[in-house]
mmCIF file of C-alpha atoms in Angstrom:
data_model
loop_
_atom_site.group_PDB
_atom_site.id
_atom_site.type_symbol
_atom_site.label_atom_id
_atom_site.label_comp_id
_atom_site.label_asym_id
_atom_site.label_seq_id
_atom_site.Cartn_x
_atom_site.Cartn_y
_atom_site.Cartn_z
ATOM 1 C CA UNK A 11 121.374 110.967 202.477
ATOM 2 C CA UNK A 12 120.599 107.387 203.726
ATOM 3 C CA UNK A 13 118.901 104.381 201.526
ATOM 4 C CA UNK A 14 115.242 104.778 202.070
ATOM 5 C CA UNK A 15 111.939 104.654 200.539
ATOM 6 C CA UNK A 16 111.514 108.147 200.382
ATOM 7 C CA UNK A 17 114.000 111.370 200.005
ATOM 8 C CA UNK A 18 113.596 114.483 199.532
ATOM 9 C CA UNK A 19 115.377 117.882 197.729
ATOM 10 C CA UNK A 20 114.746 121.097 199.828
ATOM 11 C CA UNK A 21 115.759 123.587 197.253
ATOM 12 C CA UNK A 22 116.436 126.928 199.173
ATOM 13 C CA UNK A 23 115.816 129.618 196.588
ATOM 14 C CA UNK A 24 113.670 129.140 193.711
ATOM 15 C CA UNK A 25 114.911 131.371 191.272
ATOM 16 C CA UNK A 26 115.667 131.477 187.323
ATOM 17 C CA UNK A 27 118.426 128.456 188.126
ATOM 18 C CA UNK A 28 116.967 127.006 191.517
ATOM 19 C CA UNK A 29 113.712 126.499 189.150
ATOM 20 C CA UNK A 30 115.428 124.883 186.451
ATOM 21 C CA UNK A 31 116.803 122.464 188.441
ATOM 22 C CA UNK A 32 113.893 121.614 189.935
ATOM 23 C CA UNK A 33 112.258 121.301 186.735
ATOM 24 C CA UNK A 34 114.774 119.748 184.541
ATOM 25 C CA UNK A 35 115.065 116.779 187.883
ATOM 26 C CA UNK A 36 110.825 116.258 187.157
ATOM 27 C CA UNK A 37 111.404 115.757 184.022
ATOM 28 C CA UNK A 38 113.922 113.174 184.271
ATOM 29 C CA UNK A 39 112.118 110.799 186.121
ATOM 30 C CA UNK A 40 109.588 110.519 183.848
ATOM 31 C CA UNK A 41 111.956 110.253 181.088
ATOM 32 C CA UNK A 42 112.647 105.735 181.227
ATOM 33 C CA UNK A 43 115.188 105.800 179.341
ATOM 34 C CA UNK A 44 117.361 107.909 181.996
ATOM 35 C CA UNK A 45 119.497 106.095 184.656
ATOM 36 C CA UNK A 46 118.311 106.641 188.173
ATOM 37 C CA UNK A 47 119.526 110.633 188.270
ATOM 38 C CA UNK A 48 116.104 111.888 188.890
ATOM 39 C CA UNK A 49 114.989 109.087 191.199
ATOM 40 C CA UNK A 50 117.710 108.900 194.015
ATOM 41 C CA UNK A 51 114.666 112.344 195.102
ATOM 42 C CA UNK A 52 111.129 110.529 195.611
ATOM 43 C CA UNK A 53 110.205 114.502 197.363
ATOM 44 C CA UNK A 54 110.935 117.948 196.619
ATOM 45 C CA UNK A 55 111.150 120.639 199.092
ATOM 46 C CA UNK A 56 110.523 124.464 197.700
ATOM 47 C CA UNK A 57 111.439 126.975 199.732
ATOM 48 C CA UNK A 58 110.447 130.797 198.664
ATOM 49 C CA UNK A 59 110.264 134.569 200.331
ATOM 50 C CA UNK A 60 107.210 135.261 198.285
ATOM 51 C CA UNK A 61 104.135 134.034 197.742
ATOM 52 C CA UNK A 62 103.855 135.243 194.509
ATOM 53 C CA UNK A 63 107.473 133.361 193.676
ATOM 54 C CA UNK A 64 105.828 130.408 195.365
ATOM 55 C CA UNK A 65 103.017 130.981 192.237
ATOM 56 C CA UNK A 66 105.783 131.166 189.760
ATOM 57 C CA UNK A 67 107.211 128.230 190.422
ATOM 58 C CA UNK A 68 104.067 126.621 190.316
ATOM 59 C CA UNK A 69 103.383 127.028 187.178
ATOM 60 C CA UNK A 70 106.649 126.776 185.444
ATOM 61 C CA UNK A 71 106.826 123.341 186.953
ATOM 62 C CA UNK A 72 102.373 122.494 186.978
ATOM 63 C CA UNK A 73 103.662 120.501 183.220
ATOM 64 C CA UNK A 74 105.392 117.710 185.123
ATOM 65 C CA UNK A 75 103.841 114.383 185.914
ATOM 66 C CA UNK A 76 105.157 114.895 188.781
ATOM 67 C CA UNK A 77 104.721 118.197 190.148
ATOM 68 C CA UNK A 78 102.357 116.803 192.847
ATOM 69 C CA UNK A 79 105.718 115.519 195.161
ATOM 70 C CA UNK A 80 107.009 118.694 194.611
ATOM 71 C CA UNK A 81 105.423 121.043 198.265
ATOM 72 C CA UNK A 82 105.992 124.832 197.878
ATOM 73 C CA UNK A 83 106.885 126.363 201.149
ATOM 74 C CA UNK A 84 107.098 130.257 201.868
ATOM 75 C CA UNK A 85 108.865 131.543 204.890
ATOM 76 C CA UNK A 86 109.356 128.166 206.156
ATOM 77 C CA UNK A 87 113.246 127.916 204.958
ATOM 78 C CA UNK A 88 114.177 125.745 208.772
ATOM 79 C CA UNK A 89 111.049 123.028 208.114
ATOM 80 C CA UNK A 90 111.936 122.470 204.333
ATOM 81 C CA UNK A 91 115.609 121.271 205.539
ATOM 82 C CA UNK A 92 114.620 119.343 208.528
ATOM 83 C CA UNK A 93 112.273 117.364 206.370
ATOM 84 C CA UNK A 94 115.065 117.304 203.738
ATOM 85 C CA UNK A 95 117.885 114.525 202.824
ATOM 86 C CA UNK A 96 119.982 117.049 200.939
ATOM 87 C CA UNK A 97 119.569 120.830 200.328
ATOM 88 C CA UNK A 98 119.926 122.940 197.252
ATOM 89 C CA UNK A 99 121.637 126.275 198.160
ATOM 90 C CA UNK A 100 120.046 128.194 195.463
ATOM 91 C CA UNK A 101 119.333 131.721 197.383
ATOM 92 C CA UNK A 102 120.503 134.785 195.928
ATOM 93 C CA UNK A 103 124.811 135.295 197.165
ATOM 94 C CA UNK A 104 124.398 138.154 200.122
ATOM 95 C CA UNK A 105 121.508 136.232 201.343
ATOM 96 C CA UNK A 106 122.931 133.209 202.325
ATOM 97 C CA UNK A 107 124.320 134.439 205.774
ATOM 98 C CA UNK A 108 121.145 135.420 207.065
ATOM 99 C CA UNK A 109 119.896 132.229 206.092
ATOM 100 C CA UNK A 110 122.379 130.133 208.426
ATOM 101 C CA UNK A 111 122.180 132.627 210.595
ATOM 102 C CA UNK A 112 117.981 131.614 211.133
ATOM 103 C CA UNK A 113 117.314 129.786 214.727
ATOM 104 C CA UNK A 114 117.726 125.996 214.477
ATOM 105 C CA UNK A 115 119.104 126.469 210.702
ATOM 106 C CA UNK A 116 122.719 124.857 211.511
ATOM 107 C CA UNK A 117 121.955 122.370 213.598
ATOM 108 C CA UNK A 118 119.683 121.167 210.610
ATOM 109 C CA UNK A 119 121.827 121.592 208.277
ATOM 110 C CA UNK A 120 124.509 119.319 210.071
ATOM 111 C CA UNK A 121 125.680 116.265 208.106
ATOM 112 C CA UNK A 122 123.409 116.540 205.650
ATOM 113 C CA UNK A 123 124.642 117.442 201.771
ATOM 114 C CA UNK A 124 124.271 121.013 200.717
ATOM 115 C CA UNK A 125 124.527 121.546 197.244
ATOM 116 C CA UNK A 126 126.087 125.028 196.556
ATOM 117 C CA UNK A 127 125.361 126.764 193.125
ATOM 118 C CA UNK A 128 125.880 130.037 194.266
ATOM 119 C CA UNK A 129 128.366 131.988 192.273
ATOM 120 C CA UNK A 130 131.712 133.564 193.917
ATOM 121 C CA UNK A 131 130.747 132.369 197.210
ATOM 122 C CA UNK A 132 134.055 129.238 198.068
ATOM 123 C CA UNK A 133 133.146 126.449 199.974
ATOM 124 C CA UNK A 134 135.510 128.173 203.095
ATOM 125 C CA UNK A 135 133.103 130.694 202.953
ATOM 126 C CA UNK A 136 130.346 128.826 203.551
ATOM 127 C CA UNK A 137 131.876 126.588 206.134
ATOM 128 C CA UNK A 138 132.918 129.732 207.778
ATOM 129 C CA UNK A 139 129.684 131.284 208.037
ATOM 130 C CA UNK A 140 128.198 127.700 209.589
ATOM 131 C CA UNK A 141 130.652 127.536 212.148
ATOM 132 C CA UNK A 142 132.667 124.651 212.195
ATOM 133 C CA UNK A 143 133.195 122.702 208.473
ATOM 134 C CA UNK A 144 133.964 119.774 209.608
ATOM 135 C CA UNK A 145 130.595 119.364 210.606
ATOM 136 C CA UNK A 146 129.115 119.396 207.204
ATOM 137 C CA UNK A 147 129.031 118.532 203.523
ATOM 138 C CA UNK A 148 129.354 121.244 201.252
ATOM 139 C CA UNK A 149 130.424 121.407 197.402
ATOM 140 C CA UNK A 150 129.985 123.539 195.073
ATOM 141 C CA UNK A 151 128.304 123.061 191.466
ATOM 142 C CA UNK A 152 127.502 125.923 188.682
ATOM 143 C CA UNK A 153 124.839 124.615 185.949
ATOM 144 C CA UNK A 154 123.414 126.974 183.507
ATOM 145 C CA UNK A 155 119.715 127.410 182.939
ATOM 146 C CA UNK A 156 119.024 124.708 180.107
ATOM 147 C CA UNK A 157 118.648 122.673 183.076
ATOM 148 C CA UNK A 158 115.273 123.421 182.171
ATOM 149 C CA UNK A 159 115.685 121.485 178.739
ATOM 150 C CA UNK A 160 118.218 118.985 180.681
ATOM 151 C CA UNK A 161 121.022 120.021 178.581
ATOM 152 C CA UNK A 162 123.076 122.405 180.547
ATOM 153 C CA UNK A 163 126.771 122.046 180.874
ATOM 154 C CA UNK A 164 127.456 121.651 184.751
ATOM 155 C CA UNK A 165 130.925 122.258 186.707
ATOM 156 C CA UNK A 166 131.639 120.880 189.866
ATOM 157 C CA UNK A 167 133.725 121.807 192.481
ATOM 158 C CA UNK A 168 136.586 118.450 193.387
ATOM 159 C CA UNK A 169 136.082 118.323 197.195
ATOM 160 C CA UNK A 170 139.703 119.585 198.993
ATOM 161 C CA UNK A 171 139.328 117.401 202.026
ATOM 162 C CA UNK A 172 137.489 114.277 202.779
ATOM 163 C CA UNK A 173 134.193 113.338 201.379
ATOM 164 C CA UNK A 174 131.464 110.366 201.087
ATOM 165 C CA UNK A 175 131.778 108.314 198.324
ATOM 166 C CA UNK A 176 127.678 108.343 198.849
ATOM 167 C CA UNK A 177 127.768 112.366 198.442
ATOM 168 C CA UNK A 178 129.867 112.578 195.766
ATOM 169 C CA UNK A 179 127.087 109.922 193.597
ATOM 170 C CA UNK A 180 123.882 111.842 194.313
ATOM 171 C CA UNK A 181 125.880 115.548 193.526
ATOM 172 C CA UNK A 182 127.460 113.673 190.485
ATOM 173 C CA UNK A 183 123.908 112.059 189.303
ATOM 174 C CA UNK A 184 121.290 114.926 190.464
ATOM 175 C CA UNK A 185 123.442 116.847 188.197
ATOM 176 C CA UNK A 186 123.999 114.242 184.911
ATOM 177 C CA UNK A 187 119.674 114.385 185.331
ATOM 178 C CA UNK A 188 119.984 118.189 183.999
ATOM 179 C CA UNK A 189 122.838 117.318 181.481
ATOM 180 C CA UNK A 190 126.353 117.380 180.957
ATOM 181 C CA UNK A 191 129.301 117.480 184.099
ATOM 182 C CA UNK A 192 132.883 118.381 183.937
ATOM 183 C CA UNK A 193 134.850 118.002 187.180
ATOM 184 C CA UNK A 194 137.699 120.856 188.125
ATOM 185 C CA UNK A 195 139.945 122.746 190.772
ATOM 186 C CA UNK A 196 138.598 125.382 192.935
ATOM 187 C CA UNK A 197 141.228 127.878 190.907
ATOM 188 C CA UNK A 198 139.100 127.129 187.783
ATOM 189 C CA UNK A 199 135.547 127.247 189.311
ATOM 190 C CA UNK A 200 135.242 130.940 188.144
ATOM 191 C CA UNK A 201 136.721 130.755 184.542
ATOM 192 C CA UNK A 202 134.017 128.164 184.585
ATOM 193 C CA UNK A 203 131.074 130.242 185.760
ATOM 194 C CA UNK A 204 131.380 132.516 183.432
ATOM 195 C CA UNK A 205 132.015 130.161 180.570
ATOM 196 C CA UNK A 206 128.507 127.969 181.491
ATOM 197 C CA UNK A 207 126.590 129.751 184.514
ATOM 198 C CA UNK A 208 127.263 133.431 182.033
ATOM 199 C CA UNK A 209 127.353 132.115 178.032
ATOM 200 C CA UNK A 210 124.217 130.971 177.855
ATOM 201 C CA UNK A 211 123.167 134.927 178.138
ATOM 202 C CA UNK A 212 126.286 135.286 175.825
ATOM 203 C CA UNK A 213 125.456 133.065 172.824
ATOM 204 C CA UNK A 214 121.824 134.543 173.481
ATOM 205 C CA UNK A 215 122.759 137.658 172.587
ATOM 206 C CA UNK A 216 124.762 136.227 169.034
ATOM 207 C CA UNK A 217 121.798 135.080 167.457
ATOM 208 C CA UNK A 218 119.708 137.740 169.001
ATOM 209 C CA UNK A 219 122.232 139.859 166.167
ATOM 210 C CA UNK A 220 122.176 137.121 163.875
ATOM 211 C CA UNK A 221 118.112 137.524 163.400
ATOM 212 C CA UNK A 222 117.878 141.284 163.429
ATOM 213 C CA UNK A 223 120.623 141.236 160.277
ATOM 214 C CA UNK A 224 117.945 138.240 159.008
ATOM 215 C CA UNK A 225 114.645 140.566 159.671
ATOM 216 C CA UNK A 226 116.384 143.378 158.061
ATOM 217 C CA UNK A 227 116.232 141.311 155.091
ATOM 218 C CA UNK A 228 113.184 140.197 154.522
ATOM 219 C CA UNK A 229 112.632 137.054 157.040
ATOM 220 C CA UNK A 230 110.258 136.833 159.427
ATOM 221 C CA UNK A 231 111.352 137.215 163.646
ATOM 222 C CA UNK A 232 109.806 133.434 164.400
ATOM 223 C CA UNK A 233 111.516 131.707 161.200
ATOM 224 C CA UNK A 234 114.523 133.484 162.029
ATOM 225 C CA UNK A 235 114.831 132.641 165.551
ATOM 226 C CA UNK A 236 114.215 129.119 165.023
ATOM 227 C CA UNK A 237 116.847 128.845 161.982
ATOM 228 C CA UNK A 238 119.073 130.231 164.320
ATOM 229 C CA UNK A 239 118.855 128.602 166.840
ATOM 230 C CA UNK A 240 119.188 125.500 165.701
ATOM 231 C CA UNK A 241 121.995 126.286 163.587
ATOM 232 C CA UNK A 242 124.216 126.744 166.332
ATOM 233 C CA UNK A 243 122.635 123.398 168.167
ATOM 234 C CA UNK A 244 123.924 121.677 164.901
ATOM 235 C CA UNK A 245 127.754 123.633 165.029
ATOM 236 C CA UNK A 246 127.920 122.965 168.505
ATOM 237 C CA UNK A 247 126.645 119.225 167.868
ATOM 238 C CA UNK A 248 129.858 119.062 165.325
ATOM 239 C CA UNK A 249 132.408 120.827 167.690
ATOM 240 C CA UNK A 250 131.903 118.279 170.302
ATOM 241 C CA UNK A 251 132.309 115.551 167.222
ATOM 242 C CA UNK A 252 135.250 116.910 166.062
ATOM 243 C CA UNK A 253 136.858 118.679 169.374
ATOM 244 C CA UNK A 254 137.794 121.590 167.431
ATOM 245 C CA UNK A 255 136.247 124.921 166.036
ATOM 246 C CA UNK A 256 138.429 125.704 163.842
ATOM 247 C CA UNK A 257 137.516 122.570 162.390
ATOM 248 C CA UNK A 258 133.620 123.662 161.509
ATOM 249 C CA UNK A 259 134.925 127.357 160.656
ATOM 250 C CA UNK A 260 137.281 125.621 157.410
ATOM 251 C CA UNK A 261 135.140 123.288 156.556
ATOM 252 C CA UNK A 262 132.019 125.837 155.744
ATOM 253 C CA UNK A 263 133.870 128.956 154.579
ATOM 254 C CA UNK A 264 135.493 128.017 151.153
ATOM 255 C CA UNK A 265 137.888 129.947 149.315
ATOM 256 C CA UNK A 266 136.184 132.843 147.726
ATOM 257 C CA UNK A 267 132.790 132.202 149.276
ATOM 258 C CA UNK A 268 130.189 134.434 151.062
ATOM 259 C CA UNK A 269 131.197 133.013 154.208
ATOM 260 C CA UNK A 270 134.595 133.969 154.394
ATOM 261 C CA UNK A 271 133.464 137.482 153.341
ATOM 262 C CA UNK A 272 131.079 137.591 156.686
ATOM 263 C CA UNK A 273 134.181 136.358 158.624
ATOM 264 C CA UNK A 274 135.890 138.830 157.624
ATOM 265 C CA UNK A 275 133.858 141.231 158.541
ATOM 266 C CA UNK A 276 133.344 139.789 161.910
ATOM 267 C CA UNK A 277 136.938 140.047 162.336
ATOM 268 C CA UNK A 278 136.573 144.046 161.593
ATOM 269 C CA UNK A 279 134.282 144.116 164.026
ATOM 270 C CA UNK A 280 137.034 143.043 166.227
ATOM 271 C CA UNK A 281 133.966 140.422 167.907
ATOM 272 C CA UNK A 282 136.919 137.661 169.009
ATOM 273 C CA UNK A 283 138.615 140.227 171.638
ATOM 274 C CA UNK A 284 134.748 141.167 172.347
ATOM 275 C CA UNK A 285 133.389 138.240 173.180
ATOM 276 C CA UNK A 286 136.171 136.836 175.030
ATOM 277 C CA UNK A 287 136.279 140.064 176.705
ATOM 278 C CA UNK A 288 133.009 139.535 178.088
ATOM 279 C CA UNK A 289 134.470 136.239 179.577
ATOM 280 C CA UNK A 290 136.551 137.426 181.561
ATOM 281 C CA UNK A 291 134.558 140.596 182.784
ATOM 282 C CA UNK A 292 132.356 137.754 183.780
ATOM 283 C CA UNK A 293 134.693 135.685 185.616
ATOM 284 C CA UNK A 294 136.435 139.010 187.358
ATOM 285 C CA UNK A 295 132.888 139.504 188.827
ATOM 286 C CA UNK A 296 131.543 136.430 189.730
ATOM 287 C CA UNK A 297 134.996 136.508 191.757
ATOM 288 C CA UNK A 298 134.329 139.524 193.418
ATOM 289 C CA UNK A 299 131.097 138.469 194.254
ATOM 290 C CA UNK A 300 132.531 136.275 197.132
ATOM 291 C CA UNK A 301 134.423 138.952 198.289
ATOM 292 C CA UNK A 302 132.071 141.613 198.395
ATOM 293 C CA UNK A 303 130.036 138.469 201.118
ATOM 294 C CA UNK A 304 133.923 137.937 202.605
ATOM 295 C CA UNK A 305 134.085 141.491 203.362
#
């Protein structure tokens, strides 16, 4: 990606994650306190397969001051890539090979930064599907839907071959615009896909369960949701401060208190094992996604 007055990011696939990333970047552009993260790009192209998807994307980003800088293209992936300086590959996992097979696509992608957020599909698989991996700059990243509110935990796989420093900077700053960034080795990628990518759904189930309990005892649903979500946010902040979830557990659970009784009820329900197993299952399934595509 060269330095010039106009730089364009093409988003190939605007489902929940692709749209969340785009929305978060647009929000960062209006944040005067932010660094140059979102401002690396001045224009955006959202490539979709259906008009309905395009309309949904337009609706979700309409509140942003820079929404007018997004061009939505329906079934025009090649055009989107040709006019882009960098590409965010966010299509459904099983579609990437067909996308690369579009006439002219491989040539259009050459020497451009390709950021893949496809679960389970390795850099080697992507490079093999493109043809000659040396002609392409592919890097993997796994954010989560909290990009919408610029509070994602994004893992970026450390490149295993020589990679232009400028393109690493682009990847880093793009995802710092929408949250926190962690660098990992390829061997940990599927684990982190579950931990960072899937866990918002797991945490939502936990909150929903607490809400059900509160509503069953008479609290309004809205109040219960607001209180539970704010409580989890506060607990997460404390955890980041202390670096140890057990610190919070012991601070809250005083001897003979109601919290300890509630914790014992959780242990009786084998909740810790269930949650750990859910994470491990999600990680294994993420790995299988790539294996299926390679079969």
